[in-house]
C-alpha positions in Angstrom: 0.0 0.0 0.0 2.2 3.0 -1.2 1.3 6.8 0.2 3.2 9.6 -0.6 6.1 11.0 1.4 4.6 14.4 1.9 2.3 15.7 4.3 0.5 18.9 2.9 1.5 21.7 4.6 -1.5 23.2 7.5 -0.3 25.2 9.1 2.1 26.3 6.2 5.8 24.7 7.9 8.4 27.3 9.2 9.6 25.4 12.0 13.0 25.1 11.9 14.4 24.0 15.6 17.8 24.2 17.2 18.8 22.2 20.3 21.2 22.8 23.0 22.5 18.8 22.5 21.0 16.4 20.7 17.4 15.5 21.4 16.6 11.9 22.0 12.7 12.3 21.6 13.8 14.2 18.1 15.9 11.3 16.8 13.5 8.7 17.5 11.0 10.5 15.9 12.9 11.7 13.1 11.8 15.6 13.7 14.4 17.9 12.4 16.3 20.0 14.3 20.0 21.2 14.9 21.8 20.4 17.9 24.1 23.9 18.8 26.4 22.4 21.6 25.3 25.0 23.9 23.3 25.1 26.9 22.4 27.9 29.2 25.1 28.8 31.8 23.2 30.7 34.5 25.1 33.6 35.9 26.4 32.5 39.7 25.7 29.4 39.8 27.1 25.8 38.0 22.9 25.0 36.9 22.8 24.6 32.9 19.7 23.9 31.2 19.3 21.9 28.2 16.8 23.6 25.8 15.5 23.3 22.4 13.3 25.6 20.2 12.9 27.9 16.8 15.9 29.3 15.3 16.1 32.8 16.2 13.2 32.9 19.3 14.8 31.9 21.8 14.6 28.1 24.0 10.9 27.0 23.8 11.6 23.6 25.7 14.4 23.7 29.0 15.0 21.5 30.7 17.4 20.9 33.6 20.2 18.8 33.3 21.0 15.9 35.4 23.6 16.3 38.4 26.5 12.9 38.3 26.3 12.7 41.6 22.4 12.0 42.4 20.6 9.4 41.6 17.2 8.9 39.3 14.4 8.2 40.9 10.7 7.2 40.3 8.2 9.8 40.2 4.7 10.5 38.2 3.8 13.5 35.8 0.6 13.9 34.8 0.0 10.1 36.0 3.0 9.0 33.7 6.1 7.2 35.4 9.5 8.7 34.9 12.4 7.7 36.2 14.8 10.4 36.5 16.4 13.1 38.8 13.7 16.0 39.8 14.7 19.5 40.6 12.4 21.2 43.1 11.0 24.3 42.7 12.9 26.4 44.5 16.1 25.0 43.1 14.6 25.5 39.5 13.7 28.8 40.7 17.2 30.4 40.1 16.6 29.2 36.5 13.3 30.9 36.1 14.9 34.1 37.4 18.2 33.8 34.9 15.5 33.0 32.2 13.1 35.8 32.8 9.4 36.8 32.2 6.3 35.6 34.3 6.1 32.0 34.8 2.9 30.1 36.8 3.5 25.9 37.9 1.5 23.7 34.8 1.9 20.7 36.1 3.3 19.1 39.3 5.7 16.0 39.2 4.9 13.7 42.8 6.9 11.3 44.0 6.0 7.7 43.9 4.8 8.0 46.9 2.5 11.4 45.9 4.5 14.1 47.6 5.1 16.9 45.2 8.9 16.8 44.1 9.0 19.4 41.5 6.7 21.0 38.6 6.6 21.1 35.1 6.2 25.5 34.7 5.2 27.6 31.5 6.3 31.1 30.8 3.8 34.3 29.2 1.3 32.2 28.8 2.7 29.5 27.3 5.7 30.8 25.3 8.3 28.8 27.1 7.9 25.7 28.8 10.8 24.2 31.5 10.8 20.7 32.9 12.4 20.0 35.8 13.9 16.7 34.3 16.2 15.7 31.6 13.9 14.2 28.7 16.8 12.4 27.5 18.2 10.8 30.9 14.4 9.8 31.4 14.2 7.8 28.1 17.0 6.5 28.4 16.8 5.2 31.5 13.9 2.7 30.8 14.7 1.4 27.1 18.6 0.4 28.8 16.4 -1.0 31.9 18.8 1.4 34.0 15.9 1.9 36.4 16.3 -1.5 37.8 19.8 -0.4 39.2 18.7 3.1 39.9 15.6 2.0 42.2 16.5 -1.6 43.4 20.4 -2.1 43.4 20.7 -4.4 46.3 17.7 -6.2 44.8 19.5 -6.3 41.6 22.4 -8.3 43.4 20.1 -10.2 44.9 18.4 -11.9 42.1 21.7 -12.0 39.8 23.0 -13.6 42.6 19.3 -16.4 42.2 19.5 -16.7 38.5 23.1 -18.1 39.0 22.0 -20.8 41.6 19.4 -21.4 39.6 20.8 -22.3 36.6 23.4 -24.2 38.8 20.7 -26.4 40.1 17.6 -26.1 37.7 19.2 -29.9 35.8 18.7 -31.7 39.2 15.4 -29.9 39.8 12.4 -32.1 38.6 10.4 -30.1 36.3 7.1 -30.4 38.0 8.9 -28.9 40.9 10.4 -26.2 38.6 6.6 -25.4 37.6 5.3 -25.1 40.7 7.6 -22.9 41.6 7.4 -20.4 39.4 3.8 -20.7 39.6 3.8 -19.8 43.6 6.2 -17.1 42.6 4.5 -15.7 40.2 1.4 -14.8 42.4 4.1 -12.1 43.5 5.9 -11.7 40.6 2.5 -10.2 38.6 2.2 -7.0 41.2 5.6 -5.9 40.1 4.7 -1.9 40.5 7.3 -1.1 37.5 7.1 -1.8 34.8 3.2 -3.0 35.0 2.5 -6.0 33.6 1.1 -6.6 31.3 1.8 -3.1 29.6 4.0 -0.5 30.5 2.9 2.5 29.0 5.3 4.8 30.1 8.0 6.2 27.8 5.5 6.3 25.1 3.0 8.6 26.9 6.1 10.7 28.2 6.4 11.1 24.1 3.0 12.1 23.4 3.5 14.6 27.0 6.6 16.2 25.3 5.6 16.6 21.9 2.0 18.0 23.2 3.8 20.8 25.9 6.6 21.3 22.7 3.4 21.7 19.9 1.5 24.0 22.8 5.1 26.4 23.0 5.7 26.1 19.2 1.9 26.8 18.2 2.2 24.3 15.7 2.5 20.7 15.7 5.8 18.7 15.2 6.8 16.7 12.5 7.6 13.5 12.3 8.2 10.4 10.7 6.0 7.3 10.9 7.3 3.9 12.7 6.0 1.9 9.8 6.4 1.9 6.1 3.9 2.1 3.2 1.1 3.5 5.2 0.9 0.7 7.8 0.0 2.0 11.2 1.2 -1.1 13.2 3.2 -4.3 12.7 3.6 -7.8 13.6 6.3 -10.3 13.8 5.9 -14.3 14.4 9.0 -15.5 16.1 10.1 -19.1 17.5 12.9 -20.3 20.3 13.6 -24.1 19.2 15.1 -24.8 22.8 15.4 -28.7 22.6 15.6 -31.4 20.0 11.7 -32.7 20.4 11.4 -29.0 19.2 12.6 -29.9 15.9 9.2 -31.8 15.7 6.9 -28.9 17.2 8.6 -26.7 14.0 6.0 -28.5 11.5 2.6 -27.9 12.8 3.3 -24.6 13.7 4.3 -23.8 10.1 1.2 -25.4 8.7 -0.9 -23.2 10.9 1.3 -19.9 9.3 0.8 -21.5 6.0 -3.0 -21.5 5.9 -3.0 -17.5 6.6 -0.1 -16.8 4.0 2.5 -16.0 6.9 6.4 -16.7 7.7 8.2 -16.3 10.6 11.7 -16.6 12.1 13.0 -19.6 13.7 15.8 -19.3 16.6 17.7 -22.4 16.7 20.5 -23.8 19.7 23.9 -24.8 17.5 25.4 -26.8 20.4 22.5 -28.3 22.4 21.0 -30.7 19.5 21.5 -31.0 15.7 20.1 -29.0 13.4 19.3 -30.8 10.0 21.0 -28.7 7.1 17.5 -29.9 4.7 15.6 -28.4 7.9 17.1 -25.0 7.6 17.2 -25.0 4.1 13.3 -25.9 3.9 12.5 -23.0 6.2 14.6 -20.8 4.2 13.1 -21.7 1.1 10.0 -21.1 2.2 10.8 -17.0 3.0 11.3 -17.7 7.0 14.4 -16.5 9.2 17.0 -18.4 10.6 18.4 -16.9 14.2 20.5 -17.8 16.9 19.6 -19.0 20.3 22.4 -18.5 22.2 25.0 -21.3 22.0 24.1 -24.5 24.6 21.1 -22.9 26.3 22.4 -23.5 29.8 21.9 -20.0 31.3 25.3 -18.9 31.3 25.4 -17.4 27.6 24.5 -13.7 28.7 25.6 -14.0 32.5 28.1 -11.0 32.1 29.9 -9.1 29.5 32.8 -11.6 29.8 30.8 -14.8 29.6 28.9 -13.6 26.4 32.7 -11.6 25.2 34.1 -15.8 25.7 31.2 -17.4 23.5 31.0 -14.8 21.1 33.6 -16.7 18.3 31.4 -19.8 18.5 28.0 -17.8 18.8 29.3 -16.3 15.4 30.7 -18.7 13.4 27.4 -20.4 13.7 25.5 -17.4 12.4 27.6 -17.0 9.4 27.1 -21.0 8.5 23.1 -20.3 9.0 23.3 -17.0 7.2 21.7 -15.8 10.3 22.0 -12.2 11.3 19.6 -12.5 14.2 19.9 -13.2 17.7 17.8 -13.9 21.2 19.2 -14.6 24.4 18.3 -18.1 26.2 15.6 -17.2 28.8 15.8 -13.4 27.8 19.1 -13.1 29.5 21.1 -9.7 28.6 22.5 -6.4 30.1 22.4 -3.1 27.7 26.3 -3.3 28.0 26.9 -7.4 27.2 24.5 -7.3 24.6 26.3 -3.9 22.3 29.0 -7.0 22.0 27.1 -9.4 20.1 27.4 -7.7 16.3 24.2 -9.1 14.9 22.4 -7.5 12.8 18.9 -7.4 15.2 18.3 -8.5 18.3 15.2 -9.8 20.2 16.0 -10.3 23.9 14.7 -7.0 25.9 10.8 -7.9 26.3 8.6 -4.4 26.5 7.6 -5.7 30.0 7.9 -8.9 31.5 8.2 -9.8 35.9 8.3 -13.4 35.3 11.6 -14.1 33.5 14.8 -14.6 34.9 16.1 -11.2 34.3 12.5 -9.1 34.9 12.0 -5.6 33.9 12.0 -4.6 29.8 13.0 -1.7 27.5 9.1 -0.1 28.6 8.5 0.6 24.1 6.8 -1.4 21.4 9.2 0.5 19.2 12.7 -1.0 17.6 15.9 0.6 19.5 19.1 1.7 18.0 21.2 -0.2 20.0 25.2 1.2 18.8 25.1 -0.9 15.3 22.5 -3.4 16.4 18.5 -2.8 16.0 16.7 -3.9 19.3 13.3 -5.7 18.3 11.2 -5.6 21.6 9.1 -8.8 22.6 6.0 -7.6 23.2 3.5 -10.2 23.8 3.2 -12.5 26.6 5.7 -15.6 26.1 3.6 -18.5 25.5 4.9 -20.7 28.0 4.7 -18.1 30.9 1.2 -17.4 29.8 -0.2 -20.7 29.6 2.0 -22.8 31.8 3.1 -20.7 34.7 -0.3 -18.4 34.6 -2.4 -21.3 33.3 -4.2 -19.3 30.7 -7.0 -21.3 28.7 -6.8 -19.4 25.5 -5.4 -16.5 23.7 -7.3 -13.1 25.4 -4.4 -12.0 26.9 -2.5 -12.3 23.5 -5.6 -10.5 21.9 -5.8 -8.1 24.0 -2.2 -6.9 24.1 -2.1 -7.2 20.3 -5.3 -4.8 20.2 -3.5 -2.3 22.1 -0.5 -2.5 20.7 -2.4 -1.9 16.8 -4.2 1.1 18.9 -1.0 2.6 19.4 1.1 1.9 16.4 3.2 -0.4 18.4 5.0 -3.6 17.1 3.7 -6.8 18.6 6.3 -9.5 18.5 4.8 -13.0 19.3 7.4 -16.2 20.5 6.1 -19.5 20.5 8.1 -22.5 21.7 7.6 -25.7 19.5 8.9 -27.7 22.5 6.0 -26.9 24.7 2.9 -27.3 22.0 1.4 -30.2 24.0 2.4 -28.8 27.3 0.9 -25.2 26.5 -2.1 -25.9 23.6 -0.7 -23.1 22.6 -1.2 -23.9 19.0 -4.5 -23.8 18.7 -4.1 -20.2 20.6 -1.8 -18.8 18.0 -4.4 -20.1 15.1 -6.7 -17.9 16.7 -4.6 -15.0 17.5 -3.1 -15.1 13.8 -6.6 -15.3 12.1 -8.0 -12.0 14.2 -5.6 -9.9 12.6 -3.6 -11.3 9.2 -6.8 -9.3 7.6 -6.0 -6.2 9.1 -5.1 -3.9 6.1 -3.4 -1.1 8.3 -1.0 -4.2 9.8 2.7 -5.1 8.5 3.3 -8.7 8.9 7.4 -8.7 8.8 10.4 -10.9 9.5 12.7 -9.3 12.1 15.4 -8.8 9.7 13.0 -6.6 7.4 11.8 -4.5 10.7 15.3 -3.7 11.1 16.4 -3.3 8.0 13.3 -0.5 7.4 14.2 1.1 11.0 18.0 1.7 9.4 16.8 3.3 6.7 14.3 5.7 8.7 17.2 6.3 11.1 19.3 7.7 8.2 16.1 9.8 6.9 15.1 13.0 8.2 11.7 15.8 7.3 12.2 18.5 5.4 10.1 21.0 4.1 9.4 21.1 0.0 7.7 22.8 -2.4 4.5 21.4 -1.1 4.9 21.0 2.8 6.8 18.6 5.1 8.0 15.7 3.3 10.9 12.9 3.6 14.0 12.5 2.3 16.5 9.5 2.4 16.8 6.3 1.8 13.0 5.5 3.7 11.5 8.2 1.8 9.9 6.2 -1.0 8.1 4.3 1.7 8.4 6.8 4.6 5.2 9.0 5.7 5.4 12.6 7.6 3.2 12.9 10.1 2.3 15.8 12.6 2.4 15.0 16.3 0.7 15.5 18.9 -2.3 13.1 17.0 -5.3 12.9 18.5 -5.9 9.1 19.7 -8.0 6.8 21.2 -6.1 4.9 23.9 -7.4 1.6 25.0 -6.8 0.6 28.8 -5.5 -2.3 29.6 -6.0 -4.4 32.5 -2.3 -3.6 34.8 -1.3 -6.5 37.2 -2.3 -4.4 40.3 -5.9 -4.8 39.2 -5.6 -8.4 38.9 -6.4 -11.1 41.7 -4.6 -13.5 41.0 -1.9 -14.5 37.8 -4.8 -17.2 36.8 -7.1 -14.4 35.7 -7.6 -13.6 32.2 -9.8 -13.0 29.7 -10.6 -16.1 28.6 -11.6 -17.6 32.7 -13.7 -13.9 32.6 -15.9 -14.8 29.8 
């Protein structure tokens, strides 16, 4: 479905923005702008502010930028987590002062525990807005799951500490005592305050918060360009983790069920912990699918550190260059921002958006890809199907629906993983038949293979907006397929059940109806 690359111009586009630094919420987005290299030095004092507005105007946006020596914390605007320092009002009031005019409190930025820490203020009406955080430290601190040391680092050491032992132990462990378990645990694990479970809306309404003060300043909105390509407002990738050998046998009727709706997927496969038949691979291949690698033995100790992963990385290659594979997921989800900028794939699919049952809980908080250094991060979105119908003893797919649904709402990509070892244990196949024919009809959805979704996100991170002869409109190697659009947009959210609301893991949609 082609659409052109321009968006008619209304208003008529003269925004041309500078920036003190560069602008995460800008790059993401693809909104032009030019980064200066200069904040404000306030007179007296070693405060800078961060800022960003029209060339010539003056800062529209400040911000205030974060101090080395304190530490993020969690706090709520306008209902939305953040995790970031907060400067109080009367510390931000020496910044008013150096900045001039009249400026009134918009809104007020609590603590987690509702104590007011600090306020979002706007200047003659509007003209100028300052934040009392660092947009950039704040997004950055939930896709790299930073937060997680910032708000819990004993707890951290705890449980890295737990995944060790458990991995030690987990072969002499019967696995009905392994289930049962995590099952008890889980109970727990599903109240996990941040990131909710089992969506985490947070960095993406801090985008549509930013871009709706920044449009309010500017009195215009912001361009932008679209996540997807071609016109498609949302997108969908089918991925599989073949963990065992009596996987290999799972691979086929999970296929045929792809097959009947015209779909492919990508296939994650274990090079050291069973054989993987060449005419296997080659069928899969020949069919359109994906070949990725699962790690190398699948014993829990591929992505323990930086230096285990750095010691399997030769290995962990050479077997992606025999497959042709130039994707990668970590065993059990395992990873850390820092081990995984070593693994040189081409994508990634390890950081779930939000998950408190895995080994290494938390998640990047975005249903968007991630530049990650060279490496495109391809979030896991939907529930894994083995947590959801093994450990929280789902009877169908709701939950997957249902996430899905809100993830199309919001332009979000929904990344499914379904384990062929587990089809008997799970019934998951009959799930993902049903979750597959709700939406392969869906005109406005982009059913991809990762390596497609990250080969498009490349080329929109090398594009940019400009304006034309006829308004805003791309340029760059996405701009045959890219589309400009204006943000804020006006949308429809739909809520989502959070764990806190639940009674118990065993509750879903499908024991409601």
């Amino acid at each position: 479905m082609a659409v052109p690359a321009v968006m008619p111009a209304a208003p008529t586009p003269a925004l041309v923005l500078e920036s003190s630094g560069p602008v995460l919420l800008f790059d993401i987005h693809r909104t032009p702008y030019t980064p200066t290299g200069r904040p404000i030095a306030l007179d007296g004092t070693s405060r800078q502010l961060g800022w960003t507005g029209t060339e010539g105007s003056g800062p529209t946006l400040v911000w205030t930028l974060p101090d080395p020596d304190r530490r993020p914390s969690l706090h709520r605007v306008a209902g939305t987590p953040l995790i970031a320092q907060v400067t109080d009002d009367g510390e931000a009031e020496v910044a008013r002062r150096g900045l001039g005019g009249q400026w009134e409190p918009h809104l007020a930025v609590l603590t987690d525990e509702g104590r007011p820490a600090g306020s979002v203020w706007v200047r003659d009406g509007g003209s100028c807005v300052m934040l009392p955080f660092d947009p950039n430290e704040a997004m950055a601190n939930l896709w790299t799951e930073a937060y997680l040391q910032a708000l819990t680092p004993h707890v951290e050491r705890v449980l890295a500490l737990g995944r060790s032992a458990y991995y030690h132990l987990r072969p002499v462990v019967p696995r009905h005592l392994q289930i049962a378990f995590r099952r008890r645990l889980a109970h727990q694990q599903a109240r996990t305050a941040f990131p909710r479970w089992p969506v985490e809306p947070a960095l993406h309404d801090l985008y549509d918060l930013l871009f709706g003060l920044l449009a309010g300043a500017l009195g215009q909105p912001v361009p932008s360009l679209a996540p997807w390509p071609s016109g498609r407002r949302w997108a969908f990738v089918l991925t599989h983790d073949v963990e065992t050998a009596a996987g290999l046998d799972g691979i086929e009727p999970l296929r045929a069920v792809e097959r009947r709706h015209g779909l492919v997927s990508a296939w994650n496969f274990v090079p050291e912990r069973y054989e993987l038949p060449a005419s296997l691979r080659a069928g899969l291949l020949a069919e359109g699918c994906e070949i990725g690698v699962h790690g190398l033995t699948h014993d829990g100790h591929d992505v323990e550190s930086p230096a285990a992963l750095a010691a399997r990385l030769p290995a962990i290659r050479g077997y992606a260059r025999m497959w042709g594979a130039t994707g990668f997921r970590a065993p059990a989800m395992q990873r850390s921002w820092a081990a995984m900028d070593l693994l040189d794939f081409d994508h990634d699919a390890s950081f779930p958006d939000t998950d408190p049952f895995q080994p290494c809980r938390g998640g990047c908080c975005t249903w968007w890809p991630i530049m990650h250094g060279d490496m495109v991060e391809l979030p896991l979105t939907l529930p894994q199907d083995h947590t959801l119908f093994v450990i929280l003893e789902a009877t169908g797919p709701g939950a997957w629906i249902e996430k899905t649904e809100l993830l199309r709402t919001r332009g979000g990509l929904a990344q499914v993983l379904v384990h062929p070892d587990y089809l008997d244990e799970t019934g998951s196949l009959t799930a993902y038949e049903e979750l597959l024919a709700t939406f392969v009809d869906d005109p406005a959805a982009w059913f991809a293979l990762p390596a497609e979704v990250s080969s498009w996100w490349r080329a929109r991170a090398r594009s940019s907006v400009v304006v034309g002869p006829s308004g805003w409109e791309a340029v760059g190697p996405a701009a045959d397929r890219a589309e400009v659009r204006l943000l804020p947009e006006r949308r429809t959210t739909m809520p989502l059940r959070h764990a806190e609301e639940r009674t118990s893991p065993r509750t879903s949609p499908d024991r409601e109806r």
